[in-house]
Structure formats: structure tokens, C-alpha cells
XYZ file of C-alpha atoms in Angstrom:
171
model
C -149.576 -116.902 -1.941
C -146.672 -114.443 -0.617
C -149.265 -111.487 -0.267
C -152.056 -114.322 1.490
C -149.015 -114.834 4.331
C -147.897 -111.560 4.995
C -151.474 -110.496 5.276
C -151.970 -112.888 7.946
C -149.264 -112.110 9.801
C -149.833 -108.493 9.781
C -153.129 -109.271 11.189
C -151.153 -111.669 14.423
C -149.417 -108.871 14.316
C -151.963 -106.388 15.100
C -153.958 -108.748 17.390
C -150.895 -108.921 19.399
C -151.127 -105.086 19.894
C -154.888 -105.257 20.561
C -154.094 -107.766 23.138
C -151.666 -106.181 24.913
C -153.219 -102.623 24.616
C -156.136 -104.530 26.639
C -153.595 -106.291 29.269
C -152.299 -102.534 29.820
C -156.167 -101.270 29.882
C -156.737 -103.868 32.518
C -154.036 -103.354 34.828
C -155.193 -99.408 34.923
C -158.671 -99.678 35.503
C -158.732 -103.185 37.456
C -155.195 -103.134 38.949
C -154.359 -105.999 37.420
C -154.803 -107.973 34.329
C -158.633 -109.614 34.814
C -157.100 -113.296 33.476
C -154.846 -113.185 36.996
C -158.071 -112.312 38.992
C -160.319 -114.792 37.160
C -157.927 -117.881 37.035
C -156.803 -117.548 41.357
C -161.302 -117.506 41.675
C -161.121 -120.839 39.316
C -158.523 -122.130 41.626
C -160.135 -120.717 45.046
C -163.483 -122.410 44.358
C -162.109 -125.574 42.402
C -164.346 -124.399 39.463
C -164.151 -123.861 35.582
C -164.338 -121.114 33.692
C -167.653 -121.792 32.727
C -168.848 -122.551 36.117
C -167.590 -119.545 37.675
C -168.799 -117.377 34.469
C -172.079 -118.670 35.217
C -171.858 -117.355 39.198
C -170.939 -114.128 37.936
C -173.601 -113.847 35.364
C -171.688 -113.422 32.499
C -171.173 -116.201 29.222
C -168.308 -118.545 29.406
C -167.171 -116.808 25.789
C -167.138 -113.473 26.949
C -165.297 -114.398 30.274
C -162.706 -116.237 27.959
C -162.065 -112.891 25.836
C -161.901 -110.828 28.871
C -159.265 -112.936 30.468
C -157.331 -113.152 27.431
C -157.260 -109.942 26.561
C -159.205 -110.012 23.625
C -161.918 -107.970 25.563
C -160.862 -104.960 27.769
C -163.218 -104.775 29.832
C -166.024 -106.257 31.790
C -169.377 -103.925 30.661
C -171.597 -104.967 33.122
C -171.274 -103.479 36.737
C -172.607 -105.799 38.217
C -170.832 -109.073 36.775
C -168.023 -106.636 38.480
C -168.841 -106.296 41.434
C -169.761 -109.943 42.013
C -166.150 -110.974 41.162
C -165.509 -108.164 43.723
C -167.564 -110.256 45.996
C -166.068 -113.483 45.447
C -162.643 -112.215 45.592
C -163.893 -111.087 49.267
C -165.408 -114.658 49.783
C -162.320 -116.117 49.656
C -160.838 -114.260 52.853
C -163.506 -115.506 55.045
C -162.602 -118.072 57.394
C -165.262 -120.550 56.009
C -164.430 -120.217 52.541
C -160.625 -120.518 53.252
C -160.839 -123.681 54.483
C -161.649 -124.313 51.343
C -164.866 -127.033 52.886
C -166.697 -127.826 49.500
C -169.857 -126.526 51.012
C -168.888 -123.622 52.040
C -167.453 -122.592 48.912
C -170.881 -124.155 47.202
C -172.419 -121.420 49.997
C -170.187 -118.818 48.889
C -170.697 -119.133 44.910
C -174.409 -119.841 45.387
C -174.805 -116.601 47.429
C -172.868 -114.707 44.661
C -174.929 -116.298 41.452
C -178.442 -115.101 43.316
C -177.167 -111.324 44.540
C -178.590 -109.108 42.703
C -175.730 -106.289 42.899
C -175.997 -102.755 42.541
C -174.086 -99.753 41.214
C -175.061 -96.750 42.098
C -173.770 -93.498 43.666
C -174.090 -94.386 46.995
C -171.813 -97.165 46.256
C -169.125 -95.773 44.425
C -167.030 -92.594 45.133
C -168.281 -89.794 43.645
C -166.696 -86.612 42.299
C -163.760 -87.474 44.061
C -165.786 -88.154 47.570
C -163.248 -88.948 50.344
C -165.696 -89.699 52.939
C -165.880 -93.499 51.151
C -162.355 -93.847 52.664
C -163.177 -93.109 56.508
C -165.398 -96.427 57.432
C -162.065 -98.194 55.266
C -159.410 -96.146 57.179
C -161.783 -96.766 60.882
C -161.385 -100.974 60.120
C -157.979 -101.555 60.071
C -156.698 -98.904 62.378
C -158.149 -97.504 65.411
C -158.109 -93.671 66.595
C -154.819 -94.056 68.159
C -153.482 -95.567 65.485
C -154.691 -93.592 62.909
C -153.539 -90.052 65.028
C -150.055 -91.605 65.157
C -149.988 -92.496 61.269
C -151.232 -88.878 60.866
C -148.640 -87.627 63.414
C -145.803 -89.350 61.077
C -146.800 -88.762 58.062
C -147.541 -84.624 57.928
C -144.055 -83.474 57.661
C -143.815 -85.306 54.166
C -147.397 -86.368 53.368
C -149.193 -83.643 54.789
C -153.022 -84.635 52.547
C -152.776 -88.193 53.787
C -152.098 -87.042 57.211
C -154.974 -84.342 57.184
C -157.270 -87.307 55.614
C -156.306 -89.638 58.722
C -157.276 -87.152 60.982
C -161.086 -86.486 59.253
C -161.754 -89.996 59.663
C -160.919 -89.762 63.305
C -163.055 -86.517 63.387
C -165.863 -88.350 61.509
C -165.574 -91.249 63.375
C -166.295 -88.659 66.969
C -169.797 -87.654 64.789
């Protein structure tokens, strides 16, 4: 009986450590554990688990082991990139009025996308150029020249990159 207990408890045991090894896998890839991101979309859309697993085209199971860190990560890139697009959704004015049809809009245009991944999408090989459309949305020339301007004594590459999205955006 003794060697029946310790034997499961060395196996809690090493769950535990394959759980949190997963939580820590999570926060580096995803920036945060994918349970936190999952359960404020359940919340935002007044959904379950296995509603909002359906939306992003993924089984309720799998969702649950991802968010629980039983499962480290989420293999398909595009069951990804639609909870990318949801967690967008939810800034939009419509949506965060939280109106039951527009979050009924919202999830129903998320279930039928049919997202991509591909290099055009992603940065590549460490391409910056991604970051100038970003960088031109929330700041305008001036501001981005002043940023620049304050940051090159101590931050010289971050000031250099402000100033080829200005240049890019005068292309």
C-alpha cells in the first residue's frame, strides 16, 4: 500500500512541475499564461469555454489543457491568431459596449475567418519594417522625431528605429 501512495504522489508531484514548466512556457512565448487570456475572452463575450473554443476552432478539451497548463502551447496558428483577433474585438467601440449582438457579430466573424500565417504576416528574420505601420498609428512624425530626439543619448537603436519609420513613412 505504502509504495501504491508514494508512487502517486511522486507522480502530483511531477505533474506539478509539468504544469508549471508550461505556465513559464506560456508567459515566454504568449506573454502571459494562455488561462489569463482565455478566461478575460469568456468574460468579454459572456461565453463558456466551450463556446468560445468552438469560435476559435479548437475542442473544448484541448482549450481546457491549454489553459491549465497541462498543454503548452496552442499548435495551430490559426486557432492563434483568432484569439489574437478576438482579444482585438474587444477594444472596438461596438464590442465594448458589450450589446449582445455585437459581441454575437464579433464571435461570429471570428468562427468563419479563415486566418492565415504566413511570412507576410509575421516578422521575419528579425524584419523591423513590421514595426513602422505600428510605430506610424500611435504617434505621428512629430511625435515620433521627438521620442527619437530623447531617447538617442541612452537608447540610441530605438531612437535610430523611430526615425526609419518616419523616413519610411516620407516613401
Amino acid at each position: 500500500m505504502r509504495v501504491g501512495v508514494r508512487a502517486t504522489g511522486e507522480a502530483e508531484v511531477e505533474d506539478h512541475k509539468i504544469v508549471q514548466r508550461n505556465l513559464a512556457l506560456q508567459r515566454e512565448w504568449y506573454g502571459e499564461p494562455l488561462g489569463d487570456r482565455v478566461r478575460r475572452l469568456v468574460v468579454a463575450f459572456n461565453v463558456s469555454q466551450a463556446q468560445l473554443a468552438d469560435v476559435l476552432g479548437i475542442s473544448a478539451p484541448m482549450l481546457s489543457q491549454v489553459m491549465s497548463g497541462r498543454r503548452a502551447k496552442i499548435g495551430n496558428p490559426a486557432v492563434l491568431a483568432r484569439m489574437i483577433m478576438l482579444e482585438r474585438k474587444v477594444l472596438t467601440p461596438d464590442v465594448a459596449t458589450g450589446a449582445p449582438e455585437a459581441l454575437q457579430r464579433a464571435l461570429d466573424d471570428v468562427r468563419e475567418s479563415k486566418p492565415t500565417v504566413s511570412r507576410d504576416s509575421l516578422p521575419v528574420n528579425g524584419d523591423e519594417s513590421v514595426a513602422y505601420p505600428v510605430l506610424r498609428r500611435v504617434a505621428d512624425r512629430t511625435e515620433l522625431q521627438q521620442a527619437a530626439d530623447m531617447l538617442s543619448d541612452d537608447f540610441p537603436a530605438i531612437a535610430e528605429l523611430f526615425r526609419r519609420a518616419i523616413r519610411a513613412a516620407s516613401r
